[in-house]
Coordinates of C-alpha atoms in Angstrom, one line a residue:
Chain A
M24 CA 26.1 3.9 21.7
T25 CA 29.0 3.3 24.2
R26 CA 26.2 2.8 26.9
L27 CA 24.7 0.0 25.2
S28 CA 24.3 -3.5 27.1
P29 CA 23.4 -6.1 24.6
S30 CA 22.2 -9.6 26.0
P31 CA 24.9 -11.6 26.9
A32 CA 25.5 -14.0 23.9
T33 CA 24.3 -17.2 25.4
P34 CA 24.4 -20.2 23.1
S35 CA 21.0 -21.0 21.6
S36 CA 19.8 -24.6 21.8
D37 CA 18.8 -24.1 18.5
P38 CA 20.3 -22.0 15.8
G39 CA 17.3 -22.4 13.5
A40 CA 15.3 -20.6 16.0
D41 CA 17.3 -17.5 16.2
T42 CA 17.2 -17.6 12.4
V43 CA 13.5 -17.5 12.6
V44 CA 13.5 -14.4 14.9
M45 CA 15.6 -12.6 12.3
L46 CA 13.4 -13.4 9.6
G47 CA 10.5 -12.4 11.7
L48 CA 12.1 -9.1 11.8
A49 CA 13.0 -8.8 8.2
A50 CA 9.4 -10.0 7.2
E51 CA 7.8 -7.4 9.5
F52 CA 9.8 -4.5 8.6
E53 CA 9.2 -5.5 4.9
F54 CA 5.3 -5.6 5.5
E55 CA 5.4 -2.0 7.4
A56 CA 7.6 -0.7 4.6
F57 CA 4.8 -1.7 2.2
V58 CA 2.6 -0.1 4.0
R59 CA 4.3 3.0 4.6
L60 CA 5.5 3.4 1.1
A61 CA 1.9 3.0 -0.3
G62 CA 1.0 6.2 1.8
D63 CA 4.1 7.5 0.5
A64 CA 3.0 7.0 -2.8
A65 CA -0.5 8.6 -2.2
A66 CA 1.7 12.0 -1.0
A67 CA 3.9 11.9 -4.0
P68 CA 3.8 15.2 -6.0
S69 CA 3.8 14.0 -9.3
I70 CA 2.1 10.9 -11.0
Q71 CA 5.5 9.7 -12.2
E72 CA 6.8 9.6 -8.7
R73 CA 3.8 7.8 -7.1
Q74 CA 3.7 5.1 -9.8
V75 CA 7.6 4.4 -9.0
I76 CA 6.9 4.7 -5.0
A77 CA 3.9 2.4 -5.5
R78 CA 6.0 -0.3 -7.3
S79 CA 8.5 -0.1 -4.5
A80 CA 5.8 -0.9 -2.1
V81 CA 4.8 -3.9 -4.1
R82 CA 8.5 -5.0 -4.2
A83 CA 8.7 -4.7 -0.5
L84 CA 5.6 -7.1 0.0
E85 CA 6.9 -9.5 -2.5
R86 CA 10.0 -9.4 -0.4
Q87 CA 8.1 -10.1 2.9
E88 CA 6.3 -12.8 1.2
R89 CA 9.7 -14.4 0.2
L90 CA 10.6 -14.2 4.0
V91 CA 7.2 -15.5 5.3
E92 CA 8.1 -18.8 3.1
R93 CA 11.6 -19.2 4.4
I94 CA 10.2 -18.8 8.0
T95 CA 7.6 -21.7 7.0
A96 CA 10.5 -23.7 5.4
L97 CA 12.5 -23.7 8.6
G98 CA 9.3 -24.9 10.6
G99 CA 8.8 -21.1 12.1
D100 CA 5.3 -20.0 12.6
P101 CA 5.1 -16.4 10.4
A102 CA 2.7 -15.0 12.6
E103 CA 4.3 -15.6 15.8
A104 CA 7.7 -14.7 14.3
M105 CA 6.4 -11.1 13.3
A106 CA 4.7 -10.5 16.1
P107 CA 7.3 -9.3 18.3
F108 CA 8.2 -6.8 15.8
D109 CA 4.8 -5.0 15.3
G110 CA 5.3 -1.3 15.0
V111 CA 9.1 -1.4 14.0
V112 CA 9.0 1.2 11.3
Q113 CA 6.5 3.1 13.2
D114 CA 9.0 3.6 16.1
F115 CA 11.5 5.1 13.6
E116 CA 8.6 7.3 11.9
E117 CA 7.6 8.6 15.4
R118 CA 11.0 9.9 16.2
T119 CA 11.0 12.6 13.8
T120 CA 8.3 14.2 11.3
A121 CA 9.5 15.0 8.0
G122 CA 8.4 18.4 6.8
S123 CA 8.9 18.4 3.2
W124 CA 8.6 15.9 0.3
S125 CA 12.1 15.9 0.0
E126 CA 12.6 15.2 3.8
R127 CA 10.1 12.2 3.5
L128 CA 11.8 10.8 0.7
L129 CA 15.1 11.1 2.4
K130 CA 14.0 9.6 5.6
A131 CA 12.5 6.2 3.6
F132 CA 15.5 6.1 1.8
I133 CA 18.0 6.1 4.8
G134 CA 15.7 4.2 7.4
Y135 CA 15.3 1.3 4.9
A136 CA 19.0 1.3 3.7
V137 CA 20.1 1.2 7.3
A138 CA 17.6 -1.4 8.2
D139 CA 18.7 -3.6 5.1
D140 CA 22.3 -3.5 6.1
F141 CA 21.4 -4.6 9.6
L142 CA 19.5 -7.6 8.4
R143 CA 22.4 -8.6 6.2
L144 CA 24.7 -8.4 9.1
L145 CA 22.5 -10.5 10.8
A146 CA 22.0 -12.8 8.2
E147 CA 26.1 -13.5 8.2
G148 CA 25.0 -15.7 11.3
T149 CA 22.5 -17.7 9.7
D150 CA 22.5 -20.7 7.4
P151 CA 23.9 -20.3 3.9
E152 CA 20.4 -20.6 2.2
T153 CA 18.9 -17.7 4.4
R154 CA 22.0 -15.8 4.0
E155 CA 21.6 -15.9 0.4
L156 CA 18.0 -15.0 0.4
V157 CA 18.4 -11.9 2.6
A158 CA 21.5 -10.6 0.9
G159 CA 19.9 -11.1 -2.5
L160 CA 16.4 -9.7 -1.7
L161 CA 17.2 -6.5 0.1
G162 CA 17.8 -3.2 -1.5
D163 CA 15.9 -1.6 -4.2
E164 CA 17.7 -0.1 -6.9
A165 CA 14.7 1.5 -8.7
H166 CA 13.7 3.2 -5.3
T167 CA 17.4 4.6 -4.9
E168 CA 17.5 5.9 -8.4
L169 CA 14.3 7.9 -7.9
V170 CA 15.6 9.4 -4.7
V171 CA 18.8 10.1 -6.0
A172 CA 17.2 11.9 -9.2
Q173 CA 14.5 13.8 -7.1
L174 CA 17.2 14.8 -4.6
S175 CA 20.0 15.8 -7.1
Q176 CA 17.2 18.8 -8.3
V177 CA 16.3 20.0 -4.6
L178 CA 20.4 19.7 -3.8
A179 CA 21.1 22.5 -6.4
D180 CA 20.1 25.0 -3.7
D181 CA 22.9 25.1 -1.1
V182 CA 20.5 26.0 1.8
A183 CA 18.2 23.2 0.9
A184 CA 21.3 21.0 0.7
S185 CA 22.6 21.8 4.0
R186 CA 19.1 21.4 5.6
L187 CA 18.8 17.8 3.9
A188 CA 22.4 16.9 5.2
L189 CA 21.4 17.9 9.0
W190 CA 18.2 15.9 8.4
G191 CA 20.3 12.9 7.1
R192 CA 22.4 13.0 10.3
R193 CA 19.5 13.3 12.6
L194 CA 17.6 10.2 10.6
V195 CA 20.7 7.7 10.7
G196 CA 20.7 8.7 14.6
D197 CA 17.0 7.5 15.1
A198 CA 17.8 4.3 12.9
L199 CA 20.7 3.1 14.9
A200 CA 18.5 4.1 18.1
V201 CA 15.9 1.6 16.9
I202 CA 18.2 -1.0 15.8
Q203 CA 20.1 -0.7 19.2
G204 CA 16.6 -1.3 21.2
T205 CA 16.0 -4.1 18.8
I206 CA 19.4 -5.8 19.6
V207 CA 18.9 -5.3 23.6
R208 CA 15.6 -6.8 23.5
H209 CA 16.2 -9.8 21.4
P210 CA 19.0 -12.0 22.6
A211 CA 18.7 -13.9 19.3
F212 CA 20.4 -10.8 17.6
G213 CA 23.3 -11.0 20.0
R214 CA 23.8 -14.7 19.1
L215 CA 23.5 -14.1 15.4
L216 CA 26.0 -11.5 15.4
A217 CA 28.4 -13.7 17.4
A218 CA 28.1 -16.3 15.0
A219 CA 29.0 -14.0 12.3
G220 CA 32.0 -12.9 13.7
P221 CA 34.5 -13.2 16.8
G222 CA 35.0 -10.7 19.7
E223 CA 33.0 -9.8 23.0
S224 CA 29.4 -8.8 22.5
E225 CA 30.2 -5.1 23.5
D226 CA 32.9 -4.8 20.7
R227 CA 31.0 -7.0 18.2
V228 CA 27.8 -4.3 18.5
Q229 CA 30.3 -1.3 18.2
R230 CA 31.5 -2.9 14.9
V231 CA 28.0 -3.5 13.6
F232 CA 27.3 0.3 14.5
A233 CA 30.7 1.1 12.6
A234 CA 29.6 -0.9 9.7
L235 CA 26.2 0.5 9.5
T236 CA 27.5 4.0 9.8
A237 CA 30.1 3.6 7.0
E238 CA 27.5 2.4 4.7
H239 CA 25.4 5.1 5.4
T240 CA 28.1 7.8 4.7
R241 CA 28.5 6.1 1.3
R242 CA 24.9 6.6 0.2
M243 CA 24.8 10.1 1.4
E244 CA 28.0 11.0 -0.4
R245 CA 26.3 9.1 -3.5
L246 CA 23.2 11.8 -3.1
G247 CA 26.1 14.3 -2.6
L248 CA 25.1 15.0 1.1
T249 CA 27.7 15.5 3.8
A250 CA 26.9 12.4 6.1
Chain B
M4 CA -32.0 10.3 -7.0
T5 CA -35.0 12.1 -8.9
R6 CA -33.7 15.5 -8.6
L7 CA -30.6 14.4 -10.6
S8 CA -29.6 17.0 -13.5
P9 CA -26.9 15.1 -15.6
S10 CA -25.4 17.1 -18.1
P11 CA -27.0 16.9 -21.5
A12 CA -25.5 14.1 -23.7
T13 CA -24.2 16.4 -26.3
P14 CA -22.1 14.4 -28.9
S15 CA -18.5 14.5 -28.2
S16 CA -16.3 15.2 -31.3
D17 CA -14.0 12.5 -30.2
P18 CA -15.3 9.5 -28.7
G19 CA -11.8 8.4 -27.9
A20 CA -11.5 11.3 -25.4
D21 CA -14.7 10.3 -23.4
T22 CA -12.9 7.0 -23.1
V23 CA -9.9 8.4 -21.8
V24 CA -12.0 10.2 -19.1
M25 CA -13.3 6.9 -18.1
L26 CA -10.2 5.5 -17.8
G27 CA -8.8 8.1 -15.9
L28 CA -11.6 7.7 -13.4
A29 CA -10.8 3.9 -13.5
A30 CA -7.1 4.3 -13.0
E31 CA -7.4 6.8 -10.1
F32 CA -9.9 4.4 -8.7
E33 CA -7.8 1.6 -8.5
F34 CA -4.5 3.9 -7.4
E35 CA -6.6 5.1 -4.6
A36 CA -7.9 1.5 -3.7
F37 CA -4.4 0.5 -3.8
V38 CA -3.4 3.0 -0.9
R39 CA -6.5 2.4 0.8
L40 CA -6.0 -1.4 1.1
A41 CA -2.7 -1.4 2.2
G42 CA -3.9 0.8 5.0
D43 CA -6.6 -1.7 5.6
A44 CA -4.1 -4.4 5.6
A45 CA -1.9 -2.8 8.3
A46 CA -5.2 -2.9 10.7
A47 CA -6.2 -6.1 9.9
P48 CA -6.7 -8.3 13.1
S49 CA -4.6 -11.4 11.9
I50 CA -1.7 -11.9 9.9
Q51 CA -3.5 -14.2 7.4
E52 CA -6.3 -11.5 6.7
R53 CA -3.4 -8.8 6.3
Q54 CA -1.5 -10.9 3.8
V55 CA -4.9 -11.5 1.9
I56 CA -5.7 -7.8 2.0
A57 CA -2.1 -6.8 1.1
R58 CA -2.3 -8.8 -2.0
S59 CA -5.7 -7.2 -2.7
A60 CA -3.9 -3.9 -2.6
V61 CA -1.3 -5.0 -5.1
R62 CA -3.9 -6.4 -7.5
A63 CA -5.5 -2.8 -7.3
L64 CA -2.3 -1.5 -8.3
E65 CA -1.6 -3.8 -11.1
R66 CA -5.1 -3.0 -12.7
Q67 CA -4.2 0.6 -12.6
E68 CA -1.1 -0.1 -14.4
R69 CA -3.3 -1.9 -17.2
L70 CA -5.7 1.2 -17.1
V71 CA -2.8 3.5 -17.5
E72 CA -1.2 1.5 -20.4
R73 CA -4.4 1.6 -22.2
I74 CA -4.8 5.5 -21.6
T75 CA -1.3 6.0 -23.5
A76 CA -2.7 3.3 -26.0
L77 CA -5.2 5.9 -26.9
G78 CA -2.9 8.8 -27.1
G79 CA -4.1 10.2 -23.8
D80 CA -1.8 11.4 -20.9
P81 CA -2.3 9.3 -17.9
A82 CA -1.5 12.1 -15.3
E83 CA -4.0 14.6 -17.0
A84 CA -6.7 11.8 -17.3
M85 CA -6.4 10.9 -13.5
A86 CA -5.9 14.5 -12.2
P87 CA -9.8 15.4 -12.2
F88 CA -10.6 12.2 -10.1
D89 CA -8.1 12.8 -7.5
G90 CA -9.7 12.0 -4.0
V91 CA -12.6 10.1 -5.4
V92 CA -12.0 7.4 -2.7
Q93 CA -11.7 9.7 -0.2
D94 CA -14.7 11.2 -0.7
F95 CA -16.6 8.0 -0.2
E96 CA -14.2 7.3 2.7
E97 CA -15.4 10.4 4.6
R98 CA -19.1 10.3 4.3
T99 CA -19.0 7.5 6.9
T100 CA -16.4 6.4 9.5
A101 CA -16.3 2.7 9.9
G102 CA -16.2 1.5 13.8
S103 CA -15.5 -1.9 13.8
W104 CA -13.1 -4.2 11.4
S105 CA -16.2 -5.8 10.3
E106 CA -17.5 -2.3 9.3
R107 CA -14.5 -1.5 7.7
L108 CA -14.4 -4.7 5.7
L109 CA -17.8 -4.5 4.2
K110 CA -17.1 -0.7 3.7
A111 CA -14.1 -1.5 1.2
F112 CA -16.0 -4.4 -0.4
I113 CA -19.5 -2.5 -1.2
G114 CA -17.9 0.7 -2.3
Y115 CA -15.4 -1.0 -4.5
A116 CA -18.1 -3.3 -6.0
V117 CA -20.6 -0.6 -6.8
A118 CA -17.7 1.4 -8.4
D119 CA -16.7 -1.6 -10.6
D120 CA -20.3 -2.0 -11.7
F121 CA -20.3 1.7 -12.5
L122 CA -17.0 1.4 -14.4
R123 CA -18.1 -1.6 -16.4
L124 CA -21.7 0.4 -17.5
L125 CA -19.5 3.2 -18.6
A126 CA -17.2 1.0 -20.5
E127 CA -20.3 -0.3 -22.4
G128 CA -20.0 3.0 -24.1
T129 CA -16.5 2.6 -25.3
D130 CA -14.4 0.6 -28.0
P131 CA -14.6 -3.3 -27.6
E132 CA -11.0 -3.3 -26.7
T133 CA -11.3 -1.1 -23.7
R134 CA -14.6 -2.7 -22.8
E135 CA -13.3 -6.1 -22.9
L136 CA -10.1 -4.8 -20.7
V137 CA -12.4 -2.9 -17.9
A138 CA -14.8 -6.1 -18.1
G139 CA -12.0 -8.4 -17.3
L140 CA -9.8 -6.5 -14.9
L141 CA -12.5 -5.4 -12.5
G142 CA -13.9 -7.7 -9.5
D143 CA -11.5 -9.3 -7.1
E144 CA -12.8 -12.8 -6.1
A145 CA -10.2 -13.6 -3.4
H146 CA -11.1 -10.4 -1.7
T147 CA -14.7 -11.1 -2.0
E148 CA -13.9 -14.5 -0.3
L149 CA -12.0 -13.1 2.3
V150 CA -14.8 -10.8 3.1
V151 CA -17.5 -13.6 2.8
A152 CA -15.6 -15.8 5.1
Q153 CA -15.0 -13.3 7.7
L154 CA -18.4 -11.5 7.8
S155 CA -20.3 -15.2 8.2
Q156 CA -18.6 -15.6 11.4
V157 CA -19.8 -12.3 12.8
L158 CA -23.0 -12.7 10.9
A159 CA -23.8 -15.8 13.4
D160 CA -24.8 -12.9 15.9
D161 CA -28.2 -11.6 14.8
V162 CA -27.7 -8.2 16.3
A163 CA -24.6 -7.9 14.6
A164 CA -26.0 -9.0 11.5
S165 CA -28.9 -6.4 11.8
R166 CA -26.3 -3.6 12.6
L167 CA -24.1 -4.5 9.6
A168 CA -27.2 -4.8 7.2
L169 CA -28.0 -1.0 8.1
W170 CA -24.5 -0.2 7.7
G171 CA -24.6 -1.7 4.3
R172 CA -27.5 0.4 3.5
R173 CA -25.8 3.7 4.4
L174 CA -22.6 2.7 2.3
V175 CA -24.5 1.9 -0.7
G176 CA -26.3 5.2 -0.4
D177 CA -23.1 7.1 -0.1
A178 CA -21.5 4.8 -3.1
L179 CA -24.0 6.1 -5.4
A180 CA -24.1 9.8 -4.1
V181 CA -20.5 9.8 -5.2
I182 CA -21.3 8.4 -8.4
Q183 CA -24.1 10.6 -9.0
G184 CA -21.7 13.7 -8.2
T185 CA -19.1 12.1 -10.6
I186 CA -21.8 11.9 -13.5
V187 CA -22.8 15.4 -13.0
R188 CA -19.5 16.9 -13.0
H189 CA -18.5 15.0 -15.9
P190 CA -20.1 15.2 -19.2
A191 CA -18.3 12.4 -20.8
F192 CA -19.9 10.2 -18.6
G193 CA -23.3 11.2 -19.8
R194 CA -22.4 10.7 -23.5
L195 CA -20.9 7.2 -22.6
L196 CA -24.1 6.1 -20.9
A197 CA -25.9 7.5 -24.1
A198 CA -23.5 5.2 -26.3
A199 CA -24.2 2.1 -24.2
G200 CA -28.2 2.5 -24.4
P201 CA -31.1 4.6 -25.9
G202 CA -33.2 6.9 -23.8
E203 CA -33.5 10.3 -22.5
S204 CA -30.7 11.2 -20.2
E205 CA -32.7 11.4 -16.8
D206 CA -34.0 7.8 -17.8
R207 CA -30.6 6.3 -18.5
V208 CA -29.2 7.6 -15.1
Q209 CA -32.2 6.1 -13.4
R210 CA -31.5 2.8 -15.2
V211 CA -27.7 3.0 -14.2
F212 CA -28.7 3.4 -10.5
A213 CA -31.4 0.6 -10.8
A214 CA -28.6 -1.7 -12.4
L215 CA -26.1 -0.6 -9.6
T216 CA -29.0 -1.3 -6.8
A217 CA -30.0 -4.7 -8.3
E218 CA -26.0 -5.9 -8.1
H219 CA -25.7 -4.4 -4.7
T220 CA -28.7 -6.6 -3.4
R221 CA -27.5 -9.8 -5.0
R222 CA -23.7 -9.2 -3.2
M223 CA -25.6 -8.3 0.1
E224 CA -27.3 -11.6 -0.2
R225 CA -24.4 -13.5 -0.8
L226 CA -23.1 -12.1 2.4
G227 CA -26.5 -13.1 4.3
L228 CA -27.6 -9.5 4.7
T229 CA -30.8 -7.8 3.9
A230 CA -29.9 -5.1 1.3

């Protein structure tokens, strides 16, 4: 992470344009989460789980639709805003292949949670309405509860628990790497992070990663896993 | 089709049990349609189309949830009812692989429409409430409009139009073959068709295929294609 070279946070002529970039990432992310969760639902080992995960997929699409509306309200073009982030979830997916259903469940859970946290941090640099929208939309308590309930059974087995803890550490590394690449490629994100808090750009990015890692550690503890 | 040997329509001790078998097929079909449409949305060539198809996916899941409720209301177990039909859409999917986006669009459109018609015919042999539910749920006008609008552009080209007409004929053959296999494997469907109309079982099945083919021809004409 220390080798990270974010784009210099040069002021944008239009802060609204940076907000639209962030909303484009959020909307594309939610759309791809919808597709991926629909596929997860099909692979779920029981009907109960598949119904819960299918509903999570629908909620991701509903969030995406709200984000698309906000892009339009800010005068942005949703298709243009989302296009640069095409494949953002796939990038994360391809880094590591989940073996078991537990690994797959944990992968979606960790990946989406880290992405949510990152989007919330970016949104702190936007207008109050967008900030509130993003803070309110993200997170999916029903999905979290499913993951916690499912994994708690698996985690009764110590060997499985330590394997999943290792898997969790790999996943958060992958998620942070994808986020790092996103920050480097999109100067708008450097500016939004600058608007959210003072400091040199390198420090700011370090703070973002520290915040994301802290949140991840809390989540892993909730699951009973060592982060 | 003339070689078809449906199970003899011996009366079931409990007509409600046959209804639950039909609802199990309908619910499984809608669930798999949801998964498949979510994948289609991801492959759509434009953002507008992907949003429309993603919404079609959500509607398929909503229909499935209504069907699952009805299974429960009739004292059935949704997981047990759906299980025998696991892979029903996949069976259709694997018979022919769509090349272009137009072919893929037409494939979902034709396959789902034929399945809807078949489910409606089966529902005619069930109780009035189930019949009304199935008749009201099926069909997706927004999805139809998208397909009609999209394909009308492609069909301006005569060569493309005759290729798609040929593709449509293959697809309806595949759809009818899947339905035929389903009738043969599940005696409940023979009984529901018997309850819906008189005649020998072989004649009844012939009538079903005639009805499905007639509906298909009307749909192809609406698209401007020769069935």
